[in-house]
Every structure is written in structure tokens, then in C-alpha cells.
PDB file of C-alpha atoms in Angstrom:
ATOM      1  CA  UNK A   1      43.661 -45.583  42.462  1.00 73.00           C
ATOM      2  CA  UNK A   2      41.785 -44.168  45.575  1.00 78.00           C
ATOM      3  CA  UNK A   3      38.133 -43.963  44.985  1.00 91.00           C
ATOM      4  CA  UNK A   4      34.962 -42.933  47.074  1.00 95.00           C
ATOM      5  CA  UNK A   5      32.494 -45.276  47.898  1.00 96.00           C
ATOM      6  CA  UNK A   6      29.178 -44.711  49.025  1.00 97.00           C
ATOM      7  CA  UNK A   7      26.596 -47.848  50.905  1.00 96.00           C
ATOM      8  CA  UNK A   8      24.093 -48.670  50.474  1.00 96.00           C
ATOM      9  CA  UNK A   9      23.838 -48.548  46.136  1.00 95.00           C
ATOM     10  CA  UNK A  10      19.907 -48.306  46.600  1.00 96.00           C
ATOM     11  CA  UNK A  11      17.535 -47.323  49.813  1.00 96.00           C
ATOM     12  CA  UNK A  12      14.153 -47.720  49.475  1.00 97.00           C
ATOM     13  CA  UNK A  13      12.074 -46.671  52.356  1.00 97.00           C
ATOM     14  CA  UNK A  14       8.747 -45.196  53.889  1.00 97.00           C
ATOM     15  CA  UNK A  15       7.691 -41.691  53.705  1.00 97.00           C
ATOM     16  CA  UNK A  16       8.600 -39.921  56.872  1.00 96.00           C
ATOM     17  CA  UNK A  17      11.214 -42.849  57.658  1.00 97.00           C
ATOM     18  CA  UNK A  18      14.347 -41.657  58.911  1.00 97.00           C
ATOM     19  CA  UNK A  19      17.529 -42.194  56.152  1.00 97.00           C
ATOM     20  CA  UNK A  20      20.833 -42.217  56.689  1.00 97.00           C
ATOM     21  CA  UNK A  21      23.427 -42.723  53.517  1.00 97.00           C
ATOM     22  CA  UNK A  22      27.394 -43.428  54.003  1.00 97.00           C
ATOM     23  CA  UNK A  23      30.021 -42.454  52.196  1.00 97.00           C
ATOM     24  CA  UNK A  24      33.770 -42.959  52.657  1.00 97.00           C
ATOM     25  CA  UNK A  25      35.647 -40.084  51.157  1.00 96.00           C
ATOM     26  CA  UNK A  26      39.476 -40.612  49.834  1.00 94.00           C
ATOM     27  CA  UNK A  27      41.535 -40.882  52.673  1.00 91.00           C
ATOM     28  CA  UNK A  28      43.870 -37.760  52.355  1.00 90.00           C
ATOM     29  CA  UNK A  29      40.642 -35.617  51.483  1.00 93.00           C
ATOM     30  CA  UNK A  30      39.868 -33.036  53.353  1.00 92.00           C
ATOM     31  CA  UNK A  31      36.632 -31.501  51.891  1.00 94.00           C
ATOM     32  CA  UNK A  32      33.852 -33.617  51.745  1.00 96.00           C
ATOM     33  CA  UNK A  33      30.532 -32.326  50.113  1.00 97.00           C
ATOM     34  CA  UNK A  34      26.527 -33.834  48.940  1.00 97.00           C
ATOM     35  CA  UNK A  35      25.190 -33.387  45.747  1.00 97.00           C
ATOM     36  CA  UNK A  36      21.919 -35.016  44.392  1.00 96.00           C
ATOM     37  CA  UNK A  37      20.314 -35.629  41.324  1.00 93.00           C
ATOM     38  CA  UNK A  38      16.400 -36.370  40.627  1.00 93.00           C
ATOM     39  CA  UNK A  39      15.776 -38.243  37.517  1.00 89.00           C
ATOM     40  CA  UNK A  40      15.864 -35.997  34.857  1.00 84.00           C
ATOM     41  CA  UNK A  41      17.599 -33.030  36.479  1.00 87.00           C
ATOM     42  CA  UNK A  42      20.927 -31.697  36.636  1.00 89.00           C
ATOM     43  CA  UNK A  43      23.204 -32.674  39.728  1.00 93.00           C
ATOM     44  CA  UNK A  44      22.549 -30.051  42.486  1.00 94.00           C
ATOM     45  CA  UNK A  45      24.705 -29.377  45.762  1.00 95.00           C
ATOM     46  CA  UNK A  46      23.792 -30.057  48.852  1.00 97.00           C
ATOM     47  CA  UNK A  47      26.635 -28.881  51.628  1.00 97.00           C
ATOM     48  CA  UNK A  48      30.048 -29.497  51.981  1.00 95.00           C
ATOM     49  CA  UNK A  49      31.863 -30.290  54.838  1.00 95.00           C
ATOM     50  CA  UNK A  50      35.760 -29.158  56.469  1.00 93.00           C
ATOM     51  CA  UNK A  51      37.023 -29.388  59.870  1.00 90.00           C
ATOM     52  CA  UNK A  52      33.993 -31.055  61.089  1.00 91.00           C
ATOM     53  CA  UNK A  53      31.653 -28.278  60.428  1.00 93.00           C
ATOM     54  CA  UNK A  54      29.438 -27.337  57.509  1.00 95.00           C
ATOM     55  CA  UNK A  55      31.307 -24.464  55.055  1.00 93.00           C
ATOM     56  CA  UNK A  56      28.303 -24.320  52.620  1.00 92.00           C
ATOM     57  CA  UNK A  57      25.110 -25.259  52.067  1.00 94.00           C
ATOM     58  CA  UNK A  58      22.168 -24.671  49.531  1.00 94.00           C
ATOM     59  CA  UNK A  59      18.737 -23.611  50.113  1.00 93.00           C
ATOM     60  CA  UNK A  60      17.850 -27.890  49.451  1.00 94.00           C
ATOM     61  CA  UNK A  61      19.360 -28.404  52.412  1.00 95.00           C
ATOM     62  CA  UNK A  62      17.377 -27.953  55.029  1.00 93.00           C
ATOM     63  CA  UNK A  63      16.717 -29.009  58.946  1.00 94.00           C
ATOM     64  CA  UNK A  64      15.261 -32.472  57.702  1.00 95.00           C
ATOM     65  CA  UNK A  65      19.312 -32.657  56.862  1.00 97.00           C
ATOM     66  CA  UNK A  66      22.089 -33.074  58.611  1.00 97.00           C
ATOM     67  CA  UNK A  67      26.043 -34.229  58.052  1.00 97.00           C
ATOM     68  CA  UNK A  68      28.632 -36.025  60.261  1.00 94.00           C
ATOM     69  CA  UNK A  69      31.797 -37.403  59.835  1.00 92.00           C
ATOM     70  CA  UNK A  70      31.214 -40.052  62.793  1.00 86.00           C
ATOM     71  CA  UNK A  71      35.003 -41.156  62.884  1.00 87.00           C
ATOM     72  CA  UNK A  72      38.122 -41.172  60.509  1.00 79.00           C
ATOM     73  CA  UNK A  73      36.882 -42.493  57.748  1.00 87.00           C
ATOM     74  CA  UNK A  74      32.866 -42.080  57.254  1.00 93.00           C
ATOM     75  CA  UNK A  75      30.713 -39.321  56.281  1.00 96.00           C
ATOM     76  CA  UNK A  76      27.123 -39.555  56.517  1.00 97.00           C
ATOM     77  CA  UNK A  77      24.189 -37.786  55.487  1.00 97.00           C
ATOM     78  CA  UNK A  78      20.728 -37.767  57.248  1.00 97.00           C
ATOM     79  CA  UNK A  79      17.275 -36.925  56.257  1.00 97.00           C
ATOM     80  CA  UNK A  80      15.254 -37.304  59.639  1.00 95.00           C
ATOM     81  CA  UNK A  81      11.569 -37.137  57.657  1.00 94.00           C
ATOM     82  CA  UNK A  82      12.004 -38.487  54.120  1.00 96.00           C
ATOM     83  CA  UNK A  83       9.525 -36.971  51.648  1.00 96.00           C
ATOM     84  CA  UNK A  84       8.423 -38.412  48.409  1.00 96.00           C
ATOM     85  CA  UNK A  85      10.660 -35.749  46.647  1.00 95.00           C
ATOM     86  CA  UNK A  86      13.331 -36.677  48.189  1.00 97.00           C
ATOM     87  CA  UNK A  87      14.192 -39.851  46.117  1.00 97.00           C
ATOM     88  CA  UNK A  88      17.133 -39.060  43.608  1.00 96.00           C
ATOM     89  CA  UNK A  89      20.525 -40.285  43.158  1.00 96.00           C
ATOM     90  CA  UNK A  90      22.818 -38.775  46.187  1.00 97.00           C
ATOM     91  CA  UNK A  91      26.344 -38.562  45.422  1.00 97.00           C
ATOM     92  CA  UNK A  92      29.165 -37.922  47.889  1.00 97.00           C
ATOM     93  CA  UNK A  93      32.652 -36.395  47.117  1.00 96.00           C
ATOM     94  CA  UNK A  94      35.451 -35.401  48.455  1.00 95.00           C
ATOM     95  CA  UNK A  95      39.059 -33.123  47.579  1.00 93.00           C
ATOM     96  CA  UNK A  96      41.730 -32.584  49.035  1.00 91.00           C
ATOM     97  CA  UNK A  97      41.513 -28.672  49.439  1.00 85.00           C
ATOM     98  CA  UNK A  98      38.297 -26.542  48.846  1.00 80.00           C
ATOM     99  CA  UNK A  99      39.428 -25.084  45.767  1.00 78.00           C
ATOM    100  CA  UNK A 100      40.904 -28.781  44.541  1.00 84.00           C
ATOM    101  CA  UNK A 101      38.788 -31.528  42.049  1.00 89.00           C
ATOM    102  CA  UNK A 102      35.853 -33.203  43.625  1.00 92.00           C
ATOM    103  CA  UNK A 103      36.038 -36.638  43.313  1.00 94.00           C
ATOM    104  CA  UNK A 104      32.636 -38.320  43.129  1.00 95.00           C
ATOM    105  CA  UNK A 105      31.310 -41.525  44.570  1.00 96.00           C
ATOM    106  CA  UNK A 106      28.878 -43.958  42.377  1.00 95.00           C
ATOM    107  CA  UNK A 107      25.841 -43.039  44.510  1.00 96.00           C
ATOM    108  CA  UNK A 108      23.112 -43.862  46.141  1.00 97.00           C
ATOM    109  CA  UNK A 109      19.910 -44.307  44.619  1.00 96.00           C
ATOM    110  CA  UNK A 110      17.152 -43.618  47.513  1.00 97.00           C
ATOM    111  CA  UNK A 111      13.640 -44.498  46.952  1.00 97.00           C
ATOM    112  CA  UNK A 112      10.559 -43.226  48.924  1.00 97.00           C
ATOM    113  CA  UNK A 113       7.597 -44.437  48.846  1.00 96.00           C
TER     114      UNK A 113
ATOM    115  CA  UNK B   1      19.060 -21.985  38.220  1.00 59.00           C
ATOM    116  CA  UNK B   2      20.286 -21.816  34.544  1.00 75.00           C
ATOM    117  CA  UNK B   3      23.609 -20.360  35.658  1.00 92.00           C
ATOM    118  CA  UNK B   4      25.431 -23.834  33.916  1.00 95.00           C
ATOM    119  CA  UNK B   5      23.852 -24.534  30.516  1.00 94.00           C
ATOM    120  CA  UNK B   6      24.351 -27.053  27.761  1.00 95.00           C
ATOM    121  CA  UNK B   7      22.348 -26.715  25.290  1.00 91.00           C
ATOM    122  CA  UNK B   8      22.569 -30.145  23.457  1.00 94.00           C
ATOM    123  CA  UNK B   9      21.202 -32.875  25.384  1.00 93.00           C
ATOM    124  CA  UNK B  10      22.620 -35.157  22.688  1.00 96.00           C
ATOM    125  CA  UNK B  11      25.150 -35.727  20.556  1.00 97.00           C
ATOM    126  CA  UNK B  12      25.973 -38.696  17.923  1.00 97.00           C
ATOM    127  CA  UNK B  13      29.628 -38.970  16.149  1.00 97.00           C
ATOM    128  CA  UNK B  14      31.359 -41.396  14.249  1.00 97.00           C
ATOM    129  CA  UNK B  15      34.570 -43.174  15.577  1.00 97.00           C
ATOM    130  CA  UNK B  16      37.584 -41.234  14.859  1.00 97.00           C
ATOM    131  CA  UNK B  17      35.799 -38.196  14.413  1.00 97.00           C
ATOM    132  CA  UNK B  18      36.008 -35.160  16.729  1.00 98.00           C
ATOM    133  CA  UNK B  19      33.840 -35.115  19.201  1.00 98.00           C
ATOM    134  CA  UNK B  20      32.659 -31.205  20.191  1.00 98.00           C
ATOM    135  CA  UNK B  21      30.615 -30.945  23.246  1.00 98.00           C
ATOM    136  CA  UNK B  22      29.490 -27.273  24.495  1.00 97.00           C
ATOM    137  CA  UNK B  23      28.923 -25.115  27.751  1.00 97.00           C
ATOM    138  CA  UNK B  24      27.616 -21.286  28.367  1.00 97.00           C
ATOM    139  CA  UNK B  25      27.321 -20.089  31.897  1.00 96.00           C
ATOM    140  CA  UNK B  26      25.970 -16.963  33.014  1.00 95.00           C
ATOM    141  CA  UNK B  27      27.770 -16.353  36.373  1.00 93.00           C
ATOM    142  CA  UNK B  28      30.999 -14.169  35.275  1.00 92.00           C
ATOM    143  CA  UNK B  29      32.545 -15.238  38.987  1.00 92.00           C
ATOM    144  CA  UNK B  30      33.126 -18.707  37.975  1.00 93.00           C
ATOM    145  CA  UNK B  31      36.503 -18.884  37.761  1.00 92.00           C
ATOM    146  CA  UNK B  32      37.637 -22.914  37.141  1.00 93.00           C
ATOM    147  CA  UNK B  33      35.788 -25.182  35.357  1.00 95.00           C
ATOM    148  CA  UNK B  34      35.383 -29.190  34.962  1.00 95.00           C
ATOM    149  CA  UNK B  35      34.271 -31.602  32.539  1.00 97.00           C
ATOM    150  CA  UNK B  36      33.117 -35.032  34.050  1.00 96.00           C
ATOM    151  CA  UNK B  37      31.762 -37.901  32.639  1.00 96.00           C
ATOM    152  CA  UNK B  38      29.219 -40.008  33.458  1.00 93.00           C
ATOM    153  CA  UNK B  39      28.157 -44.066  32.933  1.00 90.00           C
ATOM    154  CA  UNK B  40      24.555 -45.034  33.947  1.00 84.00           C
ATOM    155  CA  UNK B  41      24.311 -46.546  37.493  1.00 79.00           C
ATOM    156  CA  UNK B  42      28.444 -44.493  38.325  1.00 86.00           C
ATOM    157  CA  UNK B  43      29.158 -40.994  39.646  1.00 90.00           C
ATOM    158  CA  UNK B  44      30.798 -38.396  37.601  1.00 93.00           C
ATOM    159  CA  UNK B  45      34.036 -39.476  36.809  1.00 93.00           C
ATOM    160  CA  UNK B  46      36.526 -35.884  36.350  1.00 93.00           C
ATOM    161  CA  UNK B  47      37.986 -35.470  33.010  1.00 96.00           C
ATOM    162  CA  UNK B  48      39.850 -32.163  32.940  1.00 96.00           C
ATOM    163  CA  UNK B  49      39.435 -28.876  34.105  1.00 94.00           C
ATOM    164  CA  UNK B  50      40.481 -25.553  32.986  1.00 95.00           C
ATOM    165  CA  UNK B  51      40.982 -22.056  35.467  1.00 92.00           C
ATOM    166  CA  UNK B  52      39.962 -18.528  34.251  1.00 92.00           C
ATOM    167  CA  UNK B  53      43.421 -17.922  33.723  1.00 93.00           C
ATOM    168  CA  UNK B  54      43.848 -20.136  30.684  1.00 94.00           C
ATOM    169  CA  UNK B  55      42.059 -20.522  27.536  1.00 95.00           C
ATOM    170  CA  UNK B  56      43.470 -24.265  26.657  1.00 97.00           C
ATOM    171  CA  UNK B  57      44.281 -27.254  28.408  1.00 97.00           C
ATOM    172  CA  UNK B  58      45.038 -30.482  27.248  1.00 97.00           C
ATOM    173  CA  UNK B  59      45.336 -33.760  28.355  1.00 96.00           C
ATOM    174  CA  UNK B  60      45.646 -36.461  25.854  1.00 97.00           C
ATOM    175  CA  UNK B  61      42.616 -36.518  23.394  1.00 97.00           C
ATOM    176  CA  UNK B  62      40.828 -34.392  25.235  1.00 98.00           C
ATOM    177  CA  UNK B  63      41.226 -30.835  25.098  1.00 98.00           C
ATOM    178  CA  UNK B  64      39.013 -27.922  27.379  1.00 98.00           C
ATOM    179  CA  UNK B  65      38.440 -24.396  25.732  1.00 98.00           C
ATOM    180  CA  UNK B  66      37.103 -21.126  27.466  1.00 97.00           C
ATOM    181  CA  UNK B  67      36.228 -18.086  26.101  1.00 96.00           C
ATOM    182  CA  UNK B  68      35.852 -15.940  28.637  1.00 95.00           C
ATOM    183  CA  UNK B  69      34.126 -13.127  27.218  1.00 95.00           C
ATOM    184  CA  UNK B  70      32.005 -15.230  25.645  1.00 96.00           C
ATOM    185  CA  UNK B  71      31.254 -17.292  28.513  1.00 96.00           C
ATOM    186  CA  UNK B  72      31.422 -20.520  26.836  1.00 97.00           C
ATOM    187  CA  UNK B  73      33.740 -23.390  27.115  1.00 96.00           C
ATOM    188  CA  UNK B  74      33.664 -26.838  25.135  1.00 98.00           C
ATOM    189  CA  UNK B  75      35.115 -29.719  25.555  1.00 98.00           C
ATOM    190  CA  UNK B  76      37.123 -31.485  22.170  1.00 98.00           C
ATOM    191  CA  UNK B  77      37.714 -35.521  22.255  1.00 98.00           C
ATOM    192  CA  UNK B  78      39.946 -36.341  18.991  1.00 97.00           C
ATOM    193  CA  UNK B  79      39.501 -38.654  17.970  1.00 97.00           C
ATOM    194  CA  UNK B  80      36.446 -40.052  19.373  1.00 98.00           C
ATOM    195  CA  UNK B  81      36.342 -44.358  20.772  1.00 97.00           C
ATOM    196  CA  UNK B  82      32.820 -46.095  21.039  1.00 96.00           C
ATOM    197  CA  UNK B  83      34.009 -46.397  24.680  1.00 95.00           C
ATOM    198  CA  UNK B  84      33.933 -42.415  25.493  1.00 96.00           C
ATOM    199  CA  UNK B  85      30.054 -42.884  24.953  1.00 96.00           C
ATOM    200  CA  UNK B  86      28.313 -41.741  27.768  1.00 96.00           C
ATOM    201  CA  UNK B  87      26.531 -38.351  30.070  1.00 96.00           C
ATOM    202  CA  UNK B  88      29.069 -35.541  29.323  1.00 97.00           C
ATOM    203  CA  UNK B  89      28.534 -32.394  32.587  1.00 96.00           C
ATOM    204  CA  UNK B  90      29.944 -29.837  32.494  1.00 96.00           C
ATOM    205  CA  UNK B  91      30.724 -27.842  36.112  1.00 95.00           C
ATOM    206  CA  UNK B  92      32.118 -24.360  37.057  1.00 95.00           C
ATOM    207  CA  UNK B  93      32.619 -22.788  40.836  1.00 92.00           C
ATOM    208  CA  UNK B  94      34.211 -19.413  41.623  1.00 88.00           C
ATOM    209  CA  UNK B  95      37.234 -18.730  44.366  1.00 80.00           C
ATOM    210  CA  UNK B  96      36.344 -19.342  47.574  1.00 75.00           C
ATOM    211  CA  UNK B  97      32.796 -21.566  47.335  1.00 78.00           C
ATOM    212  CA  UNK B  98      33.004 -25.024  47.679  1.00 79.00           C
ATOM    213  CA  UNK B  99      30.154 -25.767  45.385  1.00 89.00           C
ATOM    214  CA  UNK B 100      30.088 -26.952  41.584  1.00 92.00           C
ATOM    215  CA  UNK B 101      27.109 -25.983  39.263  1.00 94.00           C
ATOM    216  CA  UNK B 102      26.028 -28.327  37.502  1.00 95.00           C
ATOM    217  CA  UNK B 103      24.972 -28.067  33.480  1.00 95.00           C
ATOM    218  CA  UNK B 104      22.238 -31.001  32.472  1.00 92.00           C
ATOM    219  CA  UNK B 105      24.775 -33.179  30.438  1.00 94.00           C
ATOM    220  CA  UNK B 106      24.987 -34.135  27.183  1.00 96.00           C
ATOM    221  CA  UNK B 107      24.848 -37.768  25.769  1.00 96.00           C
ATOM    222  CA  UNK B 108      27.657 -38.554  23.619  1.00 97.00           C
ATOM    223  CA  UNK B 109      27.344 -41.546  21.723  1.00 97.00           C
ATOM    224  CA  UNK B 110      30.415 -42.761  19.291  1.00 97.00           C
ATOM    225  CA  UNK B 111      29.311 -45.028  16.413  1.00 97.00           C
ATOM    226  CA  UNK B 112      31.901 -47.396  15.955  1.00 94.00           C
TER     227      UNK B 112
END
């Protein structure tokens, strides 16, 4: 069964270190979206991504993000200026159409310090 | 944001017993709605999901209600295997956003 996978598992890096996080959505997907989750909290959006441009974004996501889908397969997302509240689980998904089921990816667990 | 809300953050049942886990949202746009579930250290994996135009769907032992004027949905598991233990998140989004809200999950544990 398809699945999305996201590298690395776990980032830990510097405040005000640049991040970058990759997922690789399922390959007939079209949408592909962020979500993230500090400890404790519920899972939040982040943006979502169609046609190689942002559709939607939430207030969290701000100019210290940024999205790409580099090539075929990967979509990435960038925090140029990491902040200490900025470590949380980030999850990628993707669906096929907006209005279809996300499917989630295990996550990736940044740290910063 | 409280616009997703479960109210139990836990939930303990014996196996074979019916498991009933509950949502309430607040936004009467939301028009489909998801259950996923969650293992420490995994994503949300989907369950099922239910549109505004239904008020059942089933899909094996699990079975998704909505009340719509209630604005509350819950999720049923019969009967209920020490393996469906885990974060239970609920999620709704209206026509035309891409975004799911989010409830803060309920842990389900099954006592075998």
C-alpha cells in the first residue's frame, strides 16, 4: 500500500539555524499539505500545496516558511530562522484531490535548541 | 481555536466491549469529517470518514455517527481488540478549504 514518508525521523538543530524537512507524498497525489504538532497540543495546519503554488495557509505560517516541490517526487518545507518554539512533530500529507482523505506521513520530530 | 473538541482525553474499555469515542465542533461549515488514529512515534493513520450528507457510515467494526444539529459525531469500535489501543483525533474541514481541524485526541486503551 502507498504510503508517505517523511526524512529525516528527528532534526535537532541550533536556534536561528536554517531547517529544511522532506517529505515524499503518494505518487498519484496531487494535494500536498504541513501540519504540526507541539507536545501536548492538537495537530495544527500549516499550508497546503497544488499546482506548485500555495492554496492555503494559516496564520503559523509565516515568512520564516516556505514550501517547494523541488522535482516529481519531493516536497519540502523550510524554516529559514528556527526558533525555540518551533520544535514539534511536523507531519506531511498528501490526497489525491483537495476535497479527498489526507494521508499522513510518520513525521518529523525537530528539535531546537 | 476550540472549533474541534473532544472532551475525553482518555478512555479505558475492556476487550470485546464497545468502544464509544466522542467529538463536538462548533464551526456549522464543516461539512466531512475523519477519524484517524494514532501510535506514538507514527502519523495519523485515517480510519473512516463521514460527509454532512449522511448520518452513518460503516466500515467493518467501526462505525462514524453525526448529528448534525447537534454538532457532534462519535466514533463506535465493536467490539473493541487490545490492538485498537492508541491516540483517537478526530478532524472536520468544510467544501472548498484544504485544511483539517484538528480535536486533541483521545487515548483509547483496550484491556485485554
Amino acid at each position: 500500500e502507498p504510503e508517505v514518508t517523511q526524512t529525516p525521523s528527528h532534526q535537532v538543530t541550533q536556534m536561528g539555524q536554517e531547517v529544511i524537512l522532506r517529505c515524499v507524498p503518494i505518487s498519484n497525489h496531487l494535494y500536498f499539505y504541513w501540519y504540526r504538532q507541539i507536545l501536548g497540543q492538537k495537530v495544527e495546519f500549516l499550508v497546503s500545496f497544488y499546482n506548485n503554488e500555495i492554496s492555503e495557509k494559516s496564520e503559523i505560517f509565516d515568512d520564516q516558511f516556505s514550501v517547494e516541490r523541488p522535482d516529481g517526487s519531493n516536497f519540502t518545507l523550510k524554516i529559514r530562522s528556527t526558533k525555540l518554539e518551533d520544535s514539534a512533530m511536523y507531519f506531511c500529507a498528501s490526497s489525491r484531490q483537495g476535497t479527498d482523505t489526507q494521508y499522513f506521513g510518520p513525521g518529523t520530530r525537530l528539535t531546537v535548541l | 481555536d476550540q472549533q474541534v473538541k473532544q472532551n475525553s482525553p482518555s478512555l479505558s474499555v475492556q476487550e470485546g466491549r464497545i468502544s464509544i469515542l466522542n467529538c463536538d465542533y462548533t464551526n456549522s461549515m464543516f461539512d466531512y469529517f475523519l477519524w484517524y488514529k494514532k501510535y506514538p512515534a507514527e502519523g495519523p493513520t485515517f480510519l473512516i470518514s463521514i460527509s454532512s450528507i449522511k448520518d452513518k457510515n460503516e466500515d467493518g467494526r467501526f462505525t462514524v455517527f453525526l448529528n448534525k444539529s447537534a454538532k457532534h459525531l462519535s466514533l463506535h469500535i465493536v467490539p473493541s481488540q487490545p490492538g485498537d489501543s492508541a491516540v483517537y483525533f478526530c478532524a472536520a474541514s468544510e467544501t472548498g478549504a484544504n485544511n483539517l481541524f484538528f480535536g486533541t485526541g483521545t487515548r483509547l486503551t483496550v484491556i485485554p
